[in-house]
PDB file of C-alpha atoms in Angstrom:
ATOM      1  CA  UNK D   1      66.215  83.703 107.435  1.00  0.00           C
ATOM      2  CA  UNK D   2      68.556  84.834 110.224  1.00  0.00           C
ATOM      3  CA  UNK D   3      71.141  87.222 110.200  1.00  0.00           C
ATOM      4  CA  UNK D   4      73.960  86.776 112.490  1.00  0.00           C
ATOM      5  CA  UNK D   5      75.969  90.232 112.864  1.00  0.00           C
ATOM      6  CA  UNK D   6      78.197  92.524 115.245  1.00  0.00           C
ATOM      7  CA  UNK D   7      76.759  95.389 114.818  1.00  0.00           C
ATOM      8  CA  UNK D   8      72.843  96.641 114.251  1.00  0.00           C
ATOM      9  CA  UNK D   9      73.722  98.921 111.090  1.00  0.00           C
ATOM     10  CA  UNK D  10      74.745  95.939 108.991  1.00  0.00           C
ATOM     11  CA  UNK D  11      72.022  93.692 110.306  1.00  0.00           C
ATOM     12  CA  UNK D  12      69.151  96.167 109.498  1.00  0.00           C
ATOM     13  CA  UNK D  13      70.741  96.809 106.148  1.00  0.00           C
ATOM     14  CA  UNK D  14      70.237  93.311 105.391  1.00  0.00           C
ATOM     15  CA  UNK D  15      66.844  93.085 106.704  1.00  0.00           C
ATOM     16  CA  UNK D  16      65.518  95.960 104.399  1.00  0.00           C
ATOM     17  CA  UNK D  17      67.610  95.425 101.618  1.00  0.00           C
ATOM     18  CA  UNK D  18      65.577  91.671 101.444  1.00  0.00           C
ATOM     19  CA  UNK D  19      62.549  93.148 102.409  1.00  0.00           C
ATOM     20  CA  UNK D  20      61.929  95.612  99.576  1.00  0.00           C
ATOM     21  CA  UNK D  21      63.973  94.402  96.784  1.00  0.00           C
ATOM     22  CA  UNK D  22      63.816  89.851  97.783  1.00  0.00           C
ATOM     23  CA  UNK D  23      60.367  88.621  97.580  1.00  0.00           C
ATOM     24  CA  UNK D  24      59.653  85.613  99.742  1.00  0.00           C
ATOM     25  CA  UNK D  25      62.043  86.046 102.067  1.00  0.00           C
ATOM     26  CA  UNK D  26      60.852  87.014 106.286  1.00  0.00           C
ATOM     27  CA  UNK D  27      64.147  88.230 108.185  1.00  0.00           C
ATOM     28  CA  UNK D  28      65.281  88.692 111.594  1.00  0.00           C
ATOM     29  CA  UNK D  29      68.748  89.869 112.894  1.00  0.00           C
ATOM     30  CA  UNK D  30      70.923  89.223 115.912  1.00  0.00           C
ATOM     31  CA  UNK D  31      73.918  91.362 116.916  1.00  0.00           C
ATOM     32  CA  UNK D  32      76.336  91.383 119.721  1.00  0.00           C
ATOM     33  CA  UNK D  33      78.896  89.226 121.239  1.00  0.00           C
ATOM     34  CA  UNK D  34      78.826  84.829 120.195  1.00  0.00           C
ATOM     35  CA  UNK D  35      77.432  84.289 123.801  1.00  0.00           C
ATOM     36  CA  UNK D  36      74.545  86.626 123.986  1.00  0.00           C
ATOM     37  CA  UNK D  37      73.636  85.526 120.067  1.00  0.00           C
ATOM     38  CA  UNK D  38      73.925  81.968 121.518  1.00  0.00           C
ATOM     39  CA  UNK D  39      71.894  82.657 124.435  1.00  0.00           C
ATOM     40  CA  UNK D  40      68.901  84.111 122.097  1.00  0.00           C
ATOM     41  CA  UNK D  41      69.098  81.557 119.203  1.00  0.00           C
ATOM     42  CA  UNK D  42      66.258  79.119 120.879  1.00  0.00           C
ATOM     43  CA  UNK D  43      64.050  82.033 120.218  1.00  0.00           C
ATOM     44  CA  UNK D  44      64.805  82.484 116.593  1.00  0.00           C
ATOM     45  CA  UNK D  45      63.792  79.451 113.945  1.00  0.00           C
ATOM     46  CA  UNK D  46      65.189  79.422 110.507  1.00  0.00           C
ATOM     47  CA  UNK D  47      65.357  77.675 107.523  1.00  0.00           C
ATOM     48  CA  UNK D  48      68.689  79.675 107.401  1.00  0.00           C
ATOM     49  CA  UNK D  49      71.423  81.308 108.932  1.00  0.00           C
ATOM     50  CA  UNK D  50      73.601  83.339 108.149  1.00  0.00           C
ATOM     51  CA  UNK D  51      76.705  84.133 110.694  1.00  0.00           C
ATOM     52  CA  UNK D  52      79.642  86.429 109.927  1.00  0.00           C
ATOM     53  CA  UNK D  53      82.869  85.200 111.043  1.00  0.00           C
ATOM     54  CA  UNK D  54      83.486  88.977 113.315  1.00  0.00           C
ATOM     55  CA  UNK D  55      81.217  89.662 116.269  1.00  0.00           C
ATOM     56  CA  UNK D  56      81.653  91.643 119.100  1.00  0.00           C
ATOM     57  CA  UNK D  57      84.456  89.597 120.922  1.00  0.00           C
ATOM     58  CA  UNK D  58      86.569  88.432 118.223  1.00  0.00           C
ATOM     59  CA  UNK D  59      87.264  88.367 114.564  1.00  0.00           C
ATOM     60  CA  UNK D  60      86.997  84.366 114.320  1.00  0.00           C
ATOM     61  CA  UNK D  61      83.550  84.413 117.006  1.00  0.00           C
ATOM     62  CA  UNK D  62      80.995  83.509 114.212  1.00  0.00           C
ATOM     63  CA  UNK D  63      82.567  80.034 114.522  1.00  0.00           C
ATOM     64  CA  UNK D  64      80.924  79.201 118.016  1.00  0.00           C
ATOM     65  CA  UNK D  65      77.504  80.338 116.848  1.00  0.00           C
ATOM     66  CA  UNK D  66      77.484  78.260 113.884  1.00  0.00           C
ATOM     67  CA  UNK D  67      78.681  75.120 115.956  1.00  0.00           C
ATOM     68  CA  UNK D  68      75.745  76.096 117.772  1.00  0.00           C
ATOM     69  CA  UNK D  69      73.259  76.366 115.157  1.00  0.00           C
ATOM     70  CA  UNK D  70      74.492  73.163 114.046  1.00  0.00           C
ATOM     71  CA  UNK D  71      73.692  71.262 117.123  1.00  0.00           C
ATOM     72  CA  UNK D  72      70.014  71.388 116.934  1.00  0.00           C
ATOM     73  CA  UNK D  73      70.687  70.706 112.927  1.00  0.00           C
ATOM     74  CA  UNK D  74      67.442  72.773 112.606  1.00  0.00           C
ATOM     75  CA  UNK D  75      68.737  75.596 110.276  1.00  0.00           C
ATOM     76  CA  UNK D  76      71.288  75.229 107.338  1.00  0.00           C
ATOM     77  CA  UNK D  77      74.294  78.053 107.962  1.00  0.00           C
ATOM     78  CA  UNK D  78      75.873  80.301 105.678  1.00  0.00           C
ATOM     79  CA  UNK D  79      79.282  81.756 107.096  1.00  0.00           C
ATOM     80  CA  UNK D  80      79.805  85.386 105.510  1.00  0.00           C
ATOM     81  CA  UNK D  81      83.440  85.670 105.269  1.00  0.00           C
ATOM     82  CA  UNK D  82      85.739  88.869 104.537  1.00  0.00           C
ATOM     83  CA  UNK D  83      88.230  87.426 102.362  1.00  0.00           C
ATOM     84  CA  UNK D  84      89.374  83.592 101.002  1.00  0.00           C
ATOM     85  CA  UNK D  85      91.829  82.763 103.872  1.00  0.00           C
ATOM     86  CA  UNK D  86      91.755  78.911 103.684  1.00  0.00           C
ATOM     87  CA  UNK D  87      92.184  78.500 107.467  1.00  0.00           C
ATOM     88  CA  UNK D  88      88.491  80.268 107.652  1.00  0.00           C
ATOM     89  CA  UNK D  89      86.985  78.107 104.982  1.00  0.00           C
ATOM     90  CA  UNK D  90      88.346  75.113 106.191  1.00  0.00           C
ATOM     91  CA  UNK D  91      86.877  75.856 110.350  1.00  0.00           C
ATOM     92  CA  UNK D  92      83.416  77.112 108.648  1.00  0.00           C
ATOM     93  CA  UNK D  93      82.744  73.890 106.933  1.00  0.00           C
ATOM     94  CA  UNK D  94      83.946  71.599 109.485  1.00  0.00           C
ATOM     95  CA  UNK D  95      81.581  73.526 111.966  1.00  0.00           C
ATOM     96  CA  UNK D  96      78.687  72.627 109.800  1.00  0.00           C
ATOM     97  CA  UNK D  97      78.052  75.295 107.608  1.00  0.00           C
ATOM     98  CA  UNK D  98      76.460  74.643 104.178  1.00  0.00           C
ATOM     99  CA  UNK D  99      77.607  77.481 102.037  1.00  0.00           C
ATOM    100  CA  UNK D 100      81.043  80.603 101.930  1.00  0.00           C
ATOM    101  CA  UNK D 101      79.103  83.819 101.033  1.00  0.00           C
ATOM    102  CA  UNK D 102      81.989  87.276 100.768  1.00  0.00           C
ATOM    103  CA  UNK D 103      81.122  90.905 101.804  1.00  0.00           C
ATOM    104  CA  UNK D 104      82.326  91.758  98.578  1.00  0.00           C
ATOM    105  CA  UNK D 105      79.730  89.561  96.598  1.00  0.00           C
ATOM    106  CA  UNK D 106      76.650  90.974  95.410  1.00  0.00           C
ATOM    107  CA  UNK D 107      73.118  91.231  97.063  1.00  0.00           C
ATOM    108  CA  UNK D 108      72.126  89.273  94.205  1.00  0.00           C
ATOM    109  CA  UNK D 109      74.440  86.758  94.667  1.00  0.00           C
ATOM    110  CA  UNK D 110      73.377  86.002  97.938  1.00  0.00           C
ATOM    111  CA  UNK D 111      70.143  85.747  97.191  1.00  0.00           C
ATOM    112  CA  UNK D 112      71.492  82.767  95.295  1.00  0.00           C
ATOM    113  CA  UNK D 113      73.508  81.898  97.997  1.00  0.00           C
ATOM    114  CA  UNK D 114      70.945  81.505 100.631  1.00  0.00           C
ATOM    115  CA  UNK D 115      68.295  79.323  97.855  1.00  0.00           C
ATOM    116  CA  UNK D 116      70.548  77.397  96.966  1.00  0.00           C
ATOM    117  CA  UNK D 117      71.441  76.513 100.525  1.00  0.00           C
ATOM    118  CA  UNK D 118      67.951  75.826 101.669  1.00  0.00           C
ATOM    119  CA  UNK D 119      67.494  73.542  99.098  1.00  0.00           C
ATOM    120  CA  UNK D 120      69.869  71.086 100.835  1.00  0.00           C
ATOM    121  CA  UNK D 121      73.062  71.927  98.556  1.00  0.00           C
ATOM    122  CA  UNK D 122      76.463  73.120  98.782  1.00  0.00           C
ATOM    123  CA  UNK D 123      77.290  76.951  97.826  1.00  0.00           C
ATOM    124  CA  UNK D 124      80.995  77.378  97.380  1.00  0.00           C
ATOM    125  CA  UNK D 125      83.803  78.426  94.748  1.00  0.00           C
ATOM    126  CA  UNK D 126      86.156  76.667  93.227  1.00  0.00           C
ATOM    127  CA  UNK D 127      89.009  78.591  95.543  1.00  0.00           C
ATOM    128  CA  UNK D 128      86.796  77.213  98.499  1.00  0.00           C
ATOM    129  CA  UNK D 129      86.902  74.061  97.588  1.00  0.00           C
ATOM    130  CA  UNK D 130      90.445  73.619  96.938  1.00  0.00           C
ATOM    131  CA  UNK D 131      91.306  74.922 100.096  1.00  0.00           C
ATOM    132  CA  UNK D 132      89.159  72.293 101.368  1.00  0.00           C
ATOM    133  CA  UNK D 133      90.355  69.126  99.678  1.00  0.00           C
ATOM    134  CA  UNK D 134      93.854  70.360 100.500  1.00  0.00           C
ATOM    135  CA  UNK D 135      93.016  70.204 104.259  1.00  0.00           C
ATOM    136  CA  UNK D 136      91.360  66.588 103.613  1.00  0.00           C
ATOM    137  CA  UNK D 137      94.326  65.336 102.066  1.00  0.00           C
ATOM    138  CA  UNK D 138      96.436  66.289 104.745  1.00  0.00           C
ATOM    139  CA  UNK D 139      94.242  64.997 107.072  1.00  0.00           C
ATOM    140  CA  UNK D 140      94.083  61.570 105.708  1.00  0.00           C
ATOM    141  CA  UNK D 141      94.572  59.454 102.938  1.00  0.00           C
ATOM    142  CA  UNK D 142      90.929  58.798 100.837  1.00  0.00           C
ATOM    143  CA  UNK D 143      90.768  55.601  99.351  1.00  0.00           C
ATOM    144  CA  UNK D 144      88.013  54.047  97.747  1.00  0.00           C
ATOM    145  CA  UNK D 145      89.680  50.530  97.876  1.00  0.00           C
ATOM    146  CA  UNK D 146      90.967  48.161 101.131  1.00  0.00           C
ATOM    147  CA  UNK D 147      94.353  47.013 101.307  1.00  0.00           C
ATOM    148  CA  UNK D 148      93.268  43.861  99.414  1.00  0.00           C
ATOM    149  CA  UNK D 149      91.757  46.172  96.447  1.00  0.00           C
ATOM    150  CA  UNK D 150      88.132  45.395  97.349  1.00  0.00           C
ATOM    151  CA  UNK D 151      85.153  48.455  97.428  1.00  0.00           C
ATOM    152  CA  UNK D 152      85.052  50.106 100.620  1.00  0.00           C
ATOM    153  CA  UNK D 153      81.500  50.985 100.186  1.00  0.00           C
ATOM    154  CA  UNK D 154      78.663  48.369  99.090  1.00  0.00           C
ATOM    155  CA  UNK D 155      76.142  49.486  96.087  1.00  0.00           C
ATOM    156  CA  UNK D 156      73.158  50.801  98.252  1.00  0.00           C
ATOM    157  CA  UNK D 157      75.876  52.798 100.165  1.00  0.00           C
ATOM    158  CA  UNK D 158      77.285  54.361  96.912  1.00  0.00           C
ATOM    159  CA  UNK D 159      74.123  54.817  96.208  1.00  0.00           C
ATOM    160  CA  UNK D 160      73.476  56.538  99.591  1.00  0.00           C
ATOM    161  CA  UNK D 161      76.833  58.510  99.276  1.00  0.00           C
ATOM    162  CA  UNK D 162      75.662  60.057  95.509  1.00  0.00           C
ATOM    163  CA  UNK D 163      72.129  60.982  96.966  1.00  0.00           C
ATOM    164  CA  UNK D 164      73.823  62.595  99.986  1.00  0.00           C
ATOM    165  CA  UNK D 165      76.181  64.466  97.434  1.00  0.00           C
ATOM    166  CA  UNK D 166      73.318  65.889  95.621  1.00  0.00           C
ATOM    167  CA  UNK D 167      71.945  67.696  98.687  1.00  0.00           C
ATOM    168  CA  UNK D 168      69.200  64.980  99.566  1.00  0.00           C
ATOM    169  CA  UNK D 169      68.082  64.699 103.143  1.00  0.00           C
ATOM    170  CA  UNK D 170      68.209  61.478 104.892  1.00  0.00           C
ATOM    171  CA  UNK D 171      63.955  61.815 104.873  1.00  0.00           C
ATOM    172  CA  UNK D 172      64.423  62.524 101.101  1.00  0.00           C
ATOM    173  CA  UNK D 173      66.685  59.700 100.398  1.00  0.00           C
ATOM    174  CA  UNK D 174      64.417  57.145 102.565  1.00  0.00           C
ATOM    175  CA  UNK D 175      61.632  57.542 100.335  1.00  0.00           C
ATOM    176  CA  UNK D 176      63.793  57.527  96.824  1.00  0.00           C
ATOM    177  CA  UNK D 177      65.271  54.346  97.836  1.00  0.00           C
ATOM    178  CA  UNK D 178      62.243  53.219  99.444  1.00  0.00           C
ATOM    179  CA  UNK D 179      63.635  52.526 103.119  1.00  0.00           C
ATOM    180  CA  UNK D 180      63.224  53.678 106.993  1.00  0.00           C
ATOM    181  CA  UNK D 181      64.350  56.943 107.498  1.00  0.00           C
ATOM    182  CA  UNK D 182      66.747  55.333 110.582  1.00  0.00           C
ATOM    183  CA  UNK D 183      68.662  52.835 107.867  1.00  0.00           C
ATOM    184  CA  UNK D 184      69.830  55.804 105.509  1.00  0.00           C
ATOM    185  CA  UNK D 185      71.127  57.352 109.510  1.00  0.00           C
ATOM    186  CA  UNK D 186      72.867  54.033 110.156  1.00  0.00           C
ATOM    187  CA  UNK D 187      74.137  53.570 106.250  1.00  0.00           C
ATOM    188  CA  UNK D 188      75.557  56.614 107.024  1.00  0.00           C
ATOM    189  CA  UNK D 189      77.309  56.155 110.117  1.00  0.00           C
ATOM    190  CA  UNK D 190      78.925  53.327 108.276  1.00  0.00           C
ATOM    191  CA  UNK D 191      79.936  55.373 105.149  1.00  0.00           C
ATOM    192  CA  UNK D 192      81.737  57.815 107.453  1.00  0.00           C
ATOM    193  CA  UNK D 193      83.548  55.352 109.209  1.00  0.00           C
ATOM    194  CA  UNK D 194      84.553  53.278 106.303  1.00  0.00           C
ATOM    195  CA  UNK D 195      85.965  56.384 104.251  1.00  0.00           C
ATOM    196  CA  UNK D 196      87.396  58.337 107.569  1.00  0.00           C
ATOM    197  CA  UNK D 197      84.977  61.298 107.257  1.00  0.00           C
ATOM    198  CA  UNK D 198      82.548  63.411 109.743  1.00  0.00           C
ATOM    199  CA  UNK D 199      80.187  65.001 108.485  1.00  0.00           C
ATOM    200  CA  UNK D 200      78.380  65.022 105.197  1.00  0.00           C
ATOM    201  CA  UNK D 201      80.410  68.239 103.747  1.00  0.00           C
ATOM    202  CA  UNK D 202      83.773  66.094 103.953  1.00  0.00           C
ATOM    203  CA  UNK D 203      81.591  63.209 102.438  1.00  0.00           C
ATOM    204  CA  UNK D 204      80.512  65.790  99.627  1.00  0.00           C
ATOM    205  CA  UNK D 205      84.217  66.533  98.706  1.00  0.00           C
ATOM    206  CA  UNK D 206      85.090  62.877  98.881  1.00  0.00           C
ATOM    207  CA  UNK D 207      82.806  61.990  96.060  1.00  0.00           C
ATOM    208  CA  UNK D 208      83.902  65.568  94.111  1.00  0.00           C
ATOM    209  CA  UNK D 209      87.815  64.154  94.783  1.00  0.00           C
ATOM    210  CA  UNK D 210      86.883  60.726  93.023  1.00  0.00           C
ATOM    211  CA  UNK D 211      84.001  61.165  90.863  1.00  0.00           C
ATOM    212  CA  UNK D 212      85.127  59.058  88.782  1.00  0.00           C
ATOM    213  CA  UNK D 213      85.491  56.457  91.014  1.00  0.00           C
ATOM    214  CA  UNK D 214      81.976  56.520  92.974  1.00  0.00           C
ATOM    215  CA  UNK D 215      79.512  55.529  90.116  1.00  0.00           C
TER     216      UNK D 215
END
């Protein structure tokens, strides 16, 4: 785990609060401003992140780390947020994170946070995910259905889209549906272009908006 911080104090409190009370988790911590944590991420592997949204240059500078962490997709991010604001929500998700974790939460609870997290799901509150589908349907209408009332999606891609949902990686859902690891990356492409989403967080809340209509 990685713990992505403005300051030392709050970064070595982590560190030994996990080390003495968490078993199985190693941590490391970097502090300072988005482009020297940038510049020193290569040199830090994790199964996870986590990245508060304040660093040294700006209240919002978390954001450009976790875009960054997100390029390599070689770690699964955890924004730690102050409060609820649904601007903040919205921006951490769409830069790739996998989980909303609040100073005010527990120790405990991010415990749960960050296992839940590395085991390819989706940590958020209800709150969170309201503001979320609110910025969706702003964005763009989600229809299951073309103008003509036919699926969208064929039944292996439903079948991609539910598997995806449940926190499945496209390795993972190769071997349940017993198929190349690159035809679960191209079924995908072609979910996200047929439904008008980016990234498999908006495809998440897609199926959560019309579970009943994804079977």
């Amino acid at each position: 785990m990685l713990v992505v911080t403005a300051d030392n104090m709050t970064g070595e409190l982590l560190k030994n609060a996990f080390a003495h009370g968490r078993k199985g988790f190693t941590v490391e911590t970097l502090t300072g401003s988005s482009q020297k944590i940038i510049g020193e991420l290569a040199s830090h592997k994790a199964d996870v992140t986590l990245i508060s949204e304040e660093l040294q240059d700006g209240p919002e500078a978390g954001i450009k780390v976790l875009q960054k962490t997100q390029d390599s997709h070689e770690t699964a991010a955890i924004m730690l947020l102050q409060s609820s604001k649904p601007e903040r929500v919205v921006n951490a998700f769409r830069g790739g994170a996998r989980g909303i974790f609040y100073r005010s939460h527990s120790l405990k609870s991010l415990s749960k946070c960050i296992q839940t997290v590395h085991r390819g799901q989706i940590w958020a509150s209800n709150e969170d995910i309201e503001h979320l589908l609110n910025a969706l349907a702003q964005i763009r209408p989600l229809h299951l259905n073309n103008s003509h009332g036919m699926p969208l999606l064929t039944r292996r891609e439903e079948e991609v889209v539910r598997l995806v949902a449940d926190g499945l990686k496209n390795r993972e859902i190769a071997l349940r549906l017993k198929v190349k690891e690159h035809s679960i990356r191209n079924y995908i492409y072609r979910i996200f272009e047929k439904l008008g989403v980016s990234n498999r967080i908006e495809l998440t809340l897609y199926v959560f908006s019309h579970r009943d209509s994804v079977h």
